mmCIF file of C-alpha atoms and ligand atoms in Angstrom:
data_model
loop_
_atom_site.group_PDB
_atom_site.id
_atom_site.type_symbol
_atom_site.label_atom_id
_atom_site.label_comp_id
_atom_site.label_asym_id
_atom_site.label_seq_id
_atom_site.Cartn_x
_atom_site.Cartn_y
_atom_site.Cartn_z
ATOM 1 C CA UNK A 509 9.436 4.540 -8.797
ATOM 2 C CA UNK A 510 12.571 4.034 -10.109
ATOM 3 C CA UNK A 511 11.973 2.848 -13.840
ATOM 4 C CA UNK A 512 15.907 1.891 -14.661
ATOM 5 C CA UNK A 513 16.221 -0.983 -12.009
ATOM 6 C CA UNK A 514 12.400 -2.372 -11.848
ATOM 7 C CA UNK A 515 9.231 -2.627 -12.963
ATOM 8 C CA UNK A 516 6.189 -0.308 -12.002
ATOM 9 C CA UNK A 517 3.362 -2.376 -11.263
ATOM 10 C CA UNK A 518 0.116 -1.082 -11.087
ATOM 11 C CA UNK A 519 -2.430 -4.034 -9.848
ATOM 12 C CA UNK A 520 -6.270 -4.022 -9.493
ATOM 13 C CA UNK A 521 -8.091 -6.243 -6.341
ATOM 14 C CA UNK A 522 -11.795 -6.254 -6.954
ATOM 15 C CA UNK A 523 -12.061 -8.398 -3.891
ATOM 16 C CA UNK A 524 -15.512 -9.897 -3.447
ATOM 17 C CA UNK A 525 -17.203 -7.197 -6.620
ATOM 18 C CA UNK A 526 -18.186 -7.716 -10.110
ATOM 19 C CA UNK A 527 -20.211 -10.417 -11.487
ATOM 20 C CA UNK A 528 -18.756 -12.305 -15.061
ATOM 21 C CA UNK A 529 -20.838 -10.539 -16.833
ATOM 22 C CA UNK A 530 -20.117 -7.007 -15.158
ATOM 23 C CA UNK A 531 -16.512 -7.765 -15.827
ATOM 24 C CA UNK A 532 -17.248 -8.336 -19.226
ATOM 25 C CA UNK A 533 -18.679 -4.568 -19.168
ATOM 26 C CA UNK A 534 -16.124 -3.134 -17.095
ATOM 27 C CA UNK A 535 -13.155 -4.717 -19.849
ATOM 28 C CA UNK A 536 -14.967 -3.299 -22.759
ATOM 29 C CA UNK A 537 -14.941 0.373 -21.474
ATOM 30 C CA UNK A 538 -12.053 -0.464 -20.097
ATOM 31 C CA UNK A 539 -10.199 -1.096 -23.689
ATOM 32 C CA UNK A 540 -11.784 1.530 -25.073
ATOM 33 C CA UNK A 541 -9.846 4.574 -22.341
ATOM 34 C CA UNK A 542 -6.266 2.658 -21.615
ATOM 35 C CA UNK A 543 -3.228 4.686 -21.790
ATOM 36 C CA UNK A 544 -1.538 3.946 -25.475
ATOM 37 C CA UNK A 545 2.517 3.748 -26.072
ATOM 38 C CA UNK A 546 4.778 3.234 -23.472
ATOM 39 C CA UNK A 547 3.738 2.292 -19.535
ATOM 40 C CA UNK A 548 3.942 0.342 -16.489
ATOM 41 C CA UNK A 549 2.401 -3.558 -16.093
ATOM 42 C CA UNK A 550 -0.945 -3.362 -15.419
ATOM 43 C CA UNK A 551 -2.582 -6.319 -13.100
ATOM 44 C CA UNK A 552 -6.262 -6.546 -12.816
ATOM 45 C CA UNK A 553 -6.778 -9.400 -10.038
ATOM 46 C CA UNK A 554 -10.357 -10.745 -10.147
ATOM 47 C CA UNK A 555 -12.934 -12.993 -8.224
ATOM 48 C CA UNK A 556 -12.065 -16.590 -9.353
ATOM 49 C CA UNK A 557 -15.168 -16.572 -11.296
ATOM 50 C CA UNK A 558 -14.681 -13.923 -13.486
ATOM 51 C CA UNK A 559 -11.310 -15.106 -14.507
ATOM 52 C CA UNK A 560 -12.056 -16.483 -17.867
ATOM 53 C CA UNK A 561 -14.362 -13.480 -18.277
ATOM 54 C CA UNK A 562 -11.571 -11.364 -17.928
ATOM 55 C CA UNK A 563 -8.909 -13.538 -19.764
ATOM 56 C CA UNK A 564 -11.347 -13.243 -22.806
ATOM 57 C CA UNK A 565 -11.559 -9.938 -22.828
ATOM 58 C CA UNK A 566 -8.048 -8.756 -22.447
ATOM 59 C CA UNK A 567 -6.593 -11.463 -24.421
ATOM 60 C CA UNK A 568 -5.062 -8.358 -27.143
ATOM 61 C CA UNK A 569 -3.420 -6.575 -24.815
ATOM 62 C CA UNK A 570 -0.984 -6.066 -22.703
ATOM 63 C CA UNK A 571 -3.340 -6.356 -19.090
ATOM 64 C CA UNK A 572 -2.151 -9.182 -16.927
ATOM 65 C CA UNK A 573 -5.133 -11.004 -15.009
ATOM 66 C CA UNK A 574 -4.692 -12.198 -12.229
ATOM 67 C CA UNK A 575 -6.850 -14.437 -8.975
ATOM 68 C CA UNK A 576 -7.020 -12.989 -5.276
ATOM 69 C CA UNK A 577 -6.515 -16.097 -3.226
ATOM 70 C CA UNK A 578 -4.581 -19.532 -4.244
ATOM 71 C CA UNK A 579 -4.611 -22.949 -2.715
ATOM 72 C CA UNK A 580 -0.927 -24.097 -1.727
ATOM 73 C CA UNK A 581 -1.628 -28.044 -2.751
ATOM 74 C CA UNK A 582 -1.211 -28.678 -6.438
ATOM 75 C CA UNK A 583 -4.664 -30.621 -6.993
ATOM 76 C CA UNK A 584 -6.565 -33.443 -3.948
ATOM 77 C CA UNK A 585 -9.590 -33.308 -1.214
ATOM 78 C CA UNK A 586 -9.834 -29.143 -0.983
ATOM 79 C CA UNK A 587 -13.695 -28.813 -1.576
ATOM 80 C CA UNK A 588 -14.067 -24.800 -2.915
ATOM 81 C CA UNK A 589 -9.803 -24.285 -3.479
ATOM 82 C CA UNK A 590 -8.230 -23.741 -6.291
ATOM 83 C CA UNK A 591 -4.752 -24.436 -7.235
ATOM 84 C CA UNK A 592 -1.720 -22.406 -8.688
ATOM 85 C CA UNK A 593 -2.260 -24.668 -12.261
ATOM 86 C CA UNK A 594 -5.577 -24.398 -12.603
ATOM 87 C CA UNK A 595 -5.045 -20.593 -12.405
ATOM 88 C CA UNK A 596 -2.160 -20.689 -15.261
ATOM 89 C CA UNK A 597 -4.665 -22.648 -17.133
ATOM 90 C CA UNK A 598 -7.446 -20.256 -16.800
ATOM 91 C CA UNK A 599 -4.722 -17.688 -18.301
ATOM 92 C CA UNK A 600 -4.138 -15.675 -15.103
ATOM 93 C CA UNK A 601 -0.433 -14.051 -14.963
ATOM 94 C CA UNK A 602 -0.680 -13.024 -11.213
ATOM 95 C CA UNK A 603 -1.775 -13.743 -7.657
ATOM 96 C CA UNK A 604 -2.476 -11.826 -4.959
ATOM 97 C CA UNK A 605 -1.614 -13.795 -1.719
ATOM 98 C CA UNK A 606 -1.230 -12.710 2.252
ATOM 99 C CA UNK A 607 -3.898 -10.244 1.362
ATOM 100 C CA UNK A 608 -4.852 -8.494 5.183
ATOM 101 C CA UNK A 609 -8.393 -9.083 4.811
ATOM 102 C CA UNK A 610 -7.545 -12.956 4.441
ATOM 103 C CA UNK A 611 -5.221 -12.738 6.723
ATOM 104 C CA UNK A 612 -7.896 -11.828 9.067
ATOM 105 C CA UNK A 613 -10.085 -14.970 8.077
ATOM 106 C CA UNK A 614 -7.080 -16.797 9.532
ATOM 107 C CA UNK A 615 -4.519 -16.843 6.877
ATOM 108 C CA UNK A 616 -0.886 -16.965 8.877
ATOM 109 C CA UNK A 617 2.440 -16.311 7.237
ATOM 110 C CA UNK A 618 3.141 -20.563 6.718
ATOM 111 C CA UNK A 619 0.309 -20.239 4.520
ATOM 112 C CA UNK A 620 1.156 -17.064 3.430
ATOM 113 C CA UNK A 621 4.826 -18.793 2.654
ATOM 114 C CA UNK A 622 3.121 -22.296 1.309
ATOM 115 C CA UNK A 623 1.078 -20.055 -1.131
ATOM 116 C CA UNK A 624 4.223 -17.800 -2.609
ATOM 117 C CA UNK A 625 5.936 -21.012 -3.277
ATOM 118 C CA UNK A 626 3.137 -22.806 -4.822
ATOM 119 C CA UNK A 627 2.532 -19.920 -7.092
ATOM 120 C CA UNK A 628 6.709 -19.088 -8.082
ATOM 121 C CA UNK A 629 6.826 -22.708 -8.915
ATOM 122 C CA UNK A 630 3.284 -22.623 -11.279
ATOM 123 C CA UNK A 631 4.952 -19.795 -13.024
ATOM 124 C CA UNK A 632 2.292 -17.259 -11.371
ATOM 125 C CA UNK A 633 3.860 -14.190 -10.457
ATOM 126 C CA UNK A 634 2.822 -13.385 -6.285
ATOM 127 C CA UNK A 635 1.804 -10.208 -5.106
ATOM 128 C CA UNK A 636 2.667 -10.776 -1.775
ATOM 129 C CA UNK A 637 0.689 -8.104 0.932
ATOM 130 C CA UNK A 638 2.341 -7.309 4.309
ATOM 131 C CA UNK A 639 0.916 -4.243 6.435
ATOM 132 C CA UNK A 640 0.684 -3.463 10.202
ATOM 133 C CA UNK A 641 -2.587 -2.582 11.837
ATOM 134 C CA UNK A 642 -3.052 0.959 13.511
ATOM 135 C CA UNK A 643 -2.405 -0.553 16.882
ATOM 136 C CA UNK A 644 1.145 -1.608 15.638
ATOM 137 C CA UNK A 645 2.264 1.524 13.930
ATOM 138 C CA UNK A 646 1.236 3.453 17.282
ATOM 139 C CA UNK A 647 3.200 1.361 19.705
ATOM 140 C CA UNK A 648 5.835 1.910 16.929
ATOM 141 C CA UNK A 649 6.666 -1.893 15.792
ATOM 142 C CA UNK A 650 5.539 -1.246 12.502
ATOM 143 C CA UNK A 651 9.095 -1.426 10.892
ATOM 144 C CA UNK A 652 10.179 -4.839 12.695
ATOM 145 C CA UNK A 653 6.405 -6.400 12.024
ATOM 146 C CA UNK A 654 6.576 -6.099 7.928
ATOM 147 C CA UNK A 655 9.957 -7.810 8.201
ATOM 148 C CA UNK A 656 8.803 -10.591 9.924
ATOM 149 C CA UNK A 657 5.592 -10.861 7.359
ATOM 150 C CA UNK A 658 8.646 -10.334 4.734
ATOM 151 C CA UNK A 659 11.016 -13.118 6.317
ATOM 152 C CA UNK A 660 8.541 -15.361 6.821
ATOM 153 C CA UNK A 661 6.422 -14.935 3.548
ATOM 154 C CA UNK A 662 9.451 -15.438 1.438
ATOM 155 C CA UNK A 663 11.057 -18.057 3.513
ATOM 156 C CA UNK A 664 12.700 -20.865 0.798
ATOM 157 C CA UNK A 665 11.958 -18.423 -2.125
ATOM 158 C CA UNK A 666 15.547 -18.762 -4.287
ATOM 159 C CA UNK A 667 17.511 -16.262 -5.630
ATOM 160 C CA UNK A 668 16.563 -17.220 -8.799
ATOM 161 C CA UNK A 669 12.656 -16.723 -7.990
ATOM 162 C CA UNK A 670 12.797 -13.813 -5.761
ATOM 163 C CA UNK A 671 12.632 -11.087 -8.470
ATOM 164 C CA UNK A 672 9.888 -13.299 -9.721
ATOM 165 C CA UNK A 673 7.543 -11.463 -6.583
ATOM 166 C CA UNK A 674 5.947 -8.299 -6.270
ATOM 167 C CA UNK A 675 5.506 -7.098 -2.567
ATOM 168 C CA UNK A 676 2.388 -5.087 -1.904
ATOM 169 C CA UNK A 677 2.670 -2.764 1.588
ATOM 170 C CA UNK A 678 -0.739 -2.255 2.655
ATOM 171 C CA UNK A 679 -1.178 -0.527 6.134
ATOM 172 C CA UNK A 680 -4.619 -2.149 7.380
ATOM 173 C CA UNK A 681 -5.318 0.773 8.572
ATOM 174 C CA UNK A 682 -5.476 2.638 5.020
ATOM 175 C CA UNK A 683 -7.244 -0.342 3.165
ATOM 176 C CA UNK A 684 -10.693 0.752 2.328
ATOM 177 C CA UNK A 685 -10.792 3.746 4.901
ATOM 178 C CA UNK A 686 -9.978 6.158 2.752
ATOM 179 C CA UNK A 687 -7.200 7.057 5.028
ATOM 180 C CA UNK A 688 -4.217 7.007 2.447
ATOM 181 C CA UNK A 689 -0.310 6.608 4.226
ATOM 182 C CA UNK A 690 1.427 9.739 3.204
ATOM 183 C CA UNK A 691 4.032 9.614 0.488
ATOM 184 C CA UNK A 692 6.564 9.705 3.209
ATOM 185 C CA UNK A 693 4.844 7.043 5.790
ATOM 186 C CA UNK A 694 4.115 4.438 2.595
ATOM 187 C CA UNK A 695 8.058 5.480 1.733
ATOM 188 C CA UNK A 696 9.694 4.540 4.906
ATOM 189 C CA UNK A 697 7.979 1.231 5.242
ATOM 190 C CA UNK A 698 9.117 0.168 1.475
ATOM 191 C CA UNK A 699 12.483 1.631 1.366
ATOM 192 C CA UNK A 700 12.491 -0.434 4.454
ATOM 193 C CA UNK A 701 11.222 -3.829 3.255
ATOM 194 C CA UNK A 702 13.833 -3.068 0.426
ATOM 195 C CA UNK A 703 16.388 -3.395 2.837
ATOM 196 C CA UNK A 704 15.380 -6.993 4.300
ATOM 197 C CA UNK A 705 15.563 -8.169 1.232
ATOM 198 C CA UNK A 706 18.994 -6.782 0.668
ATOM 199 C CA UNK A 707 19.503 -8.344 3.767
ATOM 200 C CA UNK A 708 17.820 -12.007 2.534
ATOM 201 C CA UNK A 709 19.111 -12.213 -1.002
ATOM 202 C CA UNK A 710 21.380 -9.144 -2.555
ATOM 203 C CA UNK A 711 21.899 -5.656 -3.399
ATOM 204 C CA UNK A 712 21.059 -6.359 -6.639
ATOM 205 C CA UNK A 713 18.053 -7.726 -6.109
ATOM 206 C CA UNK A 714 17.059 -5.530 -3.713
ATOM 207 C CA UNK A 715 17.059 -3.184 -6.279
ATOM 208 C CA UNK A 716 15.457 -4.960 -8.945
ATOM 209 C CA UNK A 717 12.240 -6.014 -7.121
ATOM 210 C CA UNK A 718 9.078 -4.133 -7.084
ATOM 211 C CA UNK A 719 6.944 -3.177 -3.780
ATOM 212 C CA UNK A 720 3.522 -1.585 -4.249
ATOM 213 C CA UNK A 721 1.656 0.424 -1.986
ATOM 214 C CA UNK A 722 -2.169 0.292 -1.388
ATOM 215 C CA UNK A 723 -4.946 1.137 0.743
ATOM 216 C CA UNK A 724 -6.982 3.633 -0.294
ATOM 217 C CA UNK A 725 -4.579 4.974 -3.293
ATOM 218 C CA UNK A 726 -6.573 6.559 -5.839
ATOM 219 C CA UNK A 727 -6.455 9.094 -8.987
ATOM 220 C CA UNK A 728 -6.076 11.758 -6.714
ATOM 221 C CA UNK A 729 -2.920 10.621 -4.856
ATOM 222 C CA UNK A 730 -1.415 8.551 -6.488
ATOM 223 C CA UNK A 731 0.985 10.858 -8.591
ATOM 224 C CA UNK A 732 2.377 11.998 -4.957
ATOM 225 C CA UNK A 733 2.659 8.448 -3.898
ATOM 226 C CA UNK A 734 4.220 7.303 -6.900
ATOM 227 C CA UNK A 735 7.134 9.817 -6.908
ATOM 228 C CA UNK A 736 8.574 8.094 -4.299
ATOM 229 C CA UNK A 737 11.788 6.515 -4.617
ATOM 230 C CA UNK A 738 10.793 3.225 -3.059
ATOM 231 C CA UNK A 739 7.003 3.290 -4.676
ATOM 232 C CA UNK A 740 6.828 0.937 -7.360
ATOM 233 C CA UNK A 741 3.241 1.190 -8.306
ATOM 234 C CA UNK A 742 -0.071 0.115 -6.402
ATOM 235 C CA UNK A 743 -2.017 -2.322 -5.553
ATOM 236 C CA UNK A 744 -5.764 -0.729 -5.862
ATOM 237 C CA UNK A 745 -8.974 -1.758 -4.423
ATOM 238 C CA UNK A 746 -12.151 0.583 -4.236
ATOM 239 C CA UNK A 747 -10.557 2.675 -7.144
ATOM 240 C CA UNK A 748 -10.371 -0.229 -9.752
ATOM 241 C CA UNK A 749 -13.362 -0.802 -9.724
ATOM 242 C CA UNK A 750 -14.498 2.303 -12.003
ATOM 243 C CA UNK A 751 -12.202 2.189 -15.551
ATOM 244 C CA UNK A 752 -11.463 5.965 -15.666
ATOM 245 C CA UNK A 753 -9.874 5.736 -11.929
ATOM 246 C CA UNK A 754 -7.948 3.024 -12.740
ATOM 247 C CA UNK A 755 -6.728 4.800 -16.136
ATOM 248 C CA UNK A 756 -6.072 8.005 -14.010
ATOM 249 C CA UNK A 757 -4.033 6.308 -11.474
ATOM 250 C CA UNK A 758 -1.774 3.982 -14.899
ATOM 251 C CA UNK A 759 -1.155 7.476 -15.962
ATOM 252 C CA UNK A 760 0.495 9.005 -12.721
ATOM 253 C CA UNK A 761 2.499 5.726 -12.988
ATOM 254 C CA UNK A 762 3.775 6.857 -16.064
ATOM 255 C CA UNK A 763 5.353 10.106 -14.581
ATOM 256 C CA UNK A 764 8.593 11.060 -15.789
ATOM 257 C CA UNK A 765 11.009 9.447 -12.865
ATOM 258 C CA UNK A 766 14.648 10.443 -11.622
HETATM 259 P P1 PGA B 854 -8.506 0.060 -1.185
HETATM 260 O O1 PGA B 854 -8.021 -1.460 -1.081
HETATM 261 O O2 PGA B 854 -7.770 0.677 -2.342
HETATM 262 O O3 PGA B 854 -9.981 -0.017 -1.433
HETATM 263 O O4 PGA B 854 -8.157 0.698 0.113
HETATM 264 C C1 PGA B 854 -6.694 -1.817 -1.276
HETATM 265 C C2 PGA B 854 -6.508 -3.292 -1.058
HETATM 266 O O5 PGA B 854 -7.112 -3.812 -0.120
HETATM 267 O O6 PGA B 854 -5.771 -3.978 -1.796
#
């Protein structure tokens, strides 16, 4: 983390979990443990469902909510989408999009791209997810894979917009597994995917943007994870579902930092 130059970001994806009312539950003990005085952003991305469940609940505070998936078309004939407005309507702050397990129900990086636009220009801020699968880091492409997700998922993004999205650097092969990157392997990749974008838009914002890590972070190693340099929070799935994880792994994000 590097607090001076950007944002620590510490997002929740529930994925396909929680019912409205079990969301309902899981905000009210929720309220009742968060971290007081001075932290990161806190994301909790939810089934579409339980949006307004969720919006309701956190309305007070400072929790962003945000959807999983997003349509790229602003409103027509997409029986079962949902698009970036509606979402801003419903009161959500954030999107996940490019997510790896969508990706594997066919999502490619034009969509990927379509979505991040739709959602910048909706006022939604995109968590955009990049990741190799085990079969790519051992044949070693890892590094040159991520930048193509990165090029091509940000492709017409402005300078203006671009500090606008959060990455999220999720190794496929850590989501869910509970096979966590080490601090160093989850370090390399994002100091990385820092540099392509020093390389696409500036130094500066380079420096101001903030990349998350997930796949199977949790309250146990997350403080390691978030001492890196290039760590900017996490983007948590198994681990946000259960409030005092989720508190434990806000408070390693509020570490002291260099
Ligand atoms: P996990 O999921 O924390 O359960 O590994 C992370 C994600 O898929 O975003």
């Amino acid at each position: 983390m590097n607090r001076k130059y950007r944002k620590t970001v510490i997002a929740g994806n529930w994925k396909m979990n929680k019912t409205p009312s079990e969301t309902k539950e899981f905000m009210a003990q929720f309220k009742t443990i968060m971290p007081k005085g001075r932290w990161c952003d806190v994301a909790l991305c939810v089934p579409a469902v339980c949006i307004p469940a969720a919006v309701r609940a956190m309305r007070e505070t400072r929790v962003g909510i945000g959807a999983e998936n997003v349509n790229a078309n602003p409103s027509g004939a997409y029986t079962g989408e949902v698009a970036a407005n509606m979402l801003v309507d419903a009161g959500c702050k954030y999107v996940i999009i490019g997510h790896s397990e969508r990706r594997a129900m066919g999502e490619t990086d034009a969509d990927v791209n379509a979505k991040v636009l739709a959602a910048l220009e909706a006022g939604l801020i995109p968590i955009m997810c990049c990741g190799e699968s085990l079969e790519q880091r051992e044949s070693g492409i890892t590094e040159e894979w991520v930048a193509m997700q990165i090029k091509l998922g940000l492709a017409g993004v402005s300078e203006e917009k671009i500090r606008k999205v959060v990455i999220a650097y999720e190794p496929i092969w850590a989501i869910g597994t509970g096979r966590t990157a080490t601090p160093e392997q989850a370090q390399e990749v994002c100091e990385n995917i820092r540099a392509v974008i020093r390389k696409l838009y500036s130094s500066k914002n380079a420096r101001a943007i903030s990349i998350l890590y997930g796949g199977s972070m949790n309250e146990k190693n997350a403080y390691e994870l978030l001492a890196q340099p290039d760590i900017d929070g996490g983007l948590i799935g198994g681990a946000s579902l259960v409030p005092e994880k989720f508190v434990q792994i806000i408070e390693a994000a509020n570490q002291p930092t260099v």
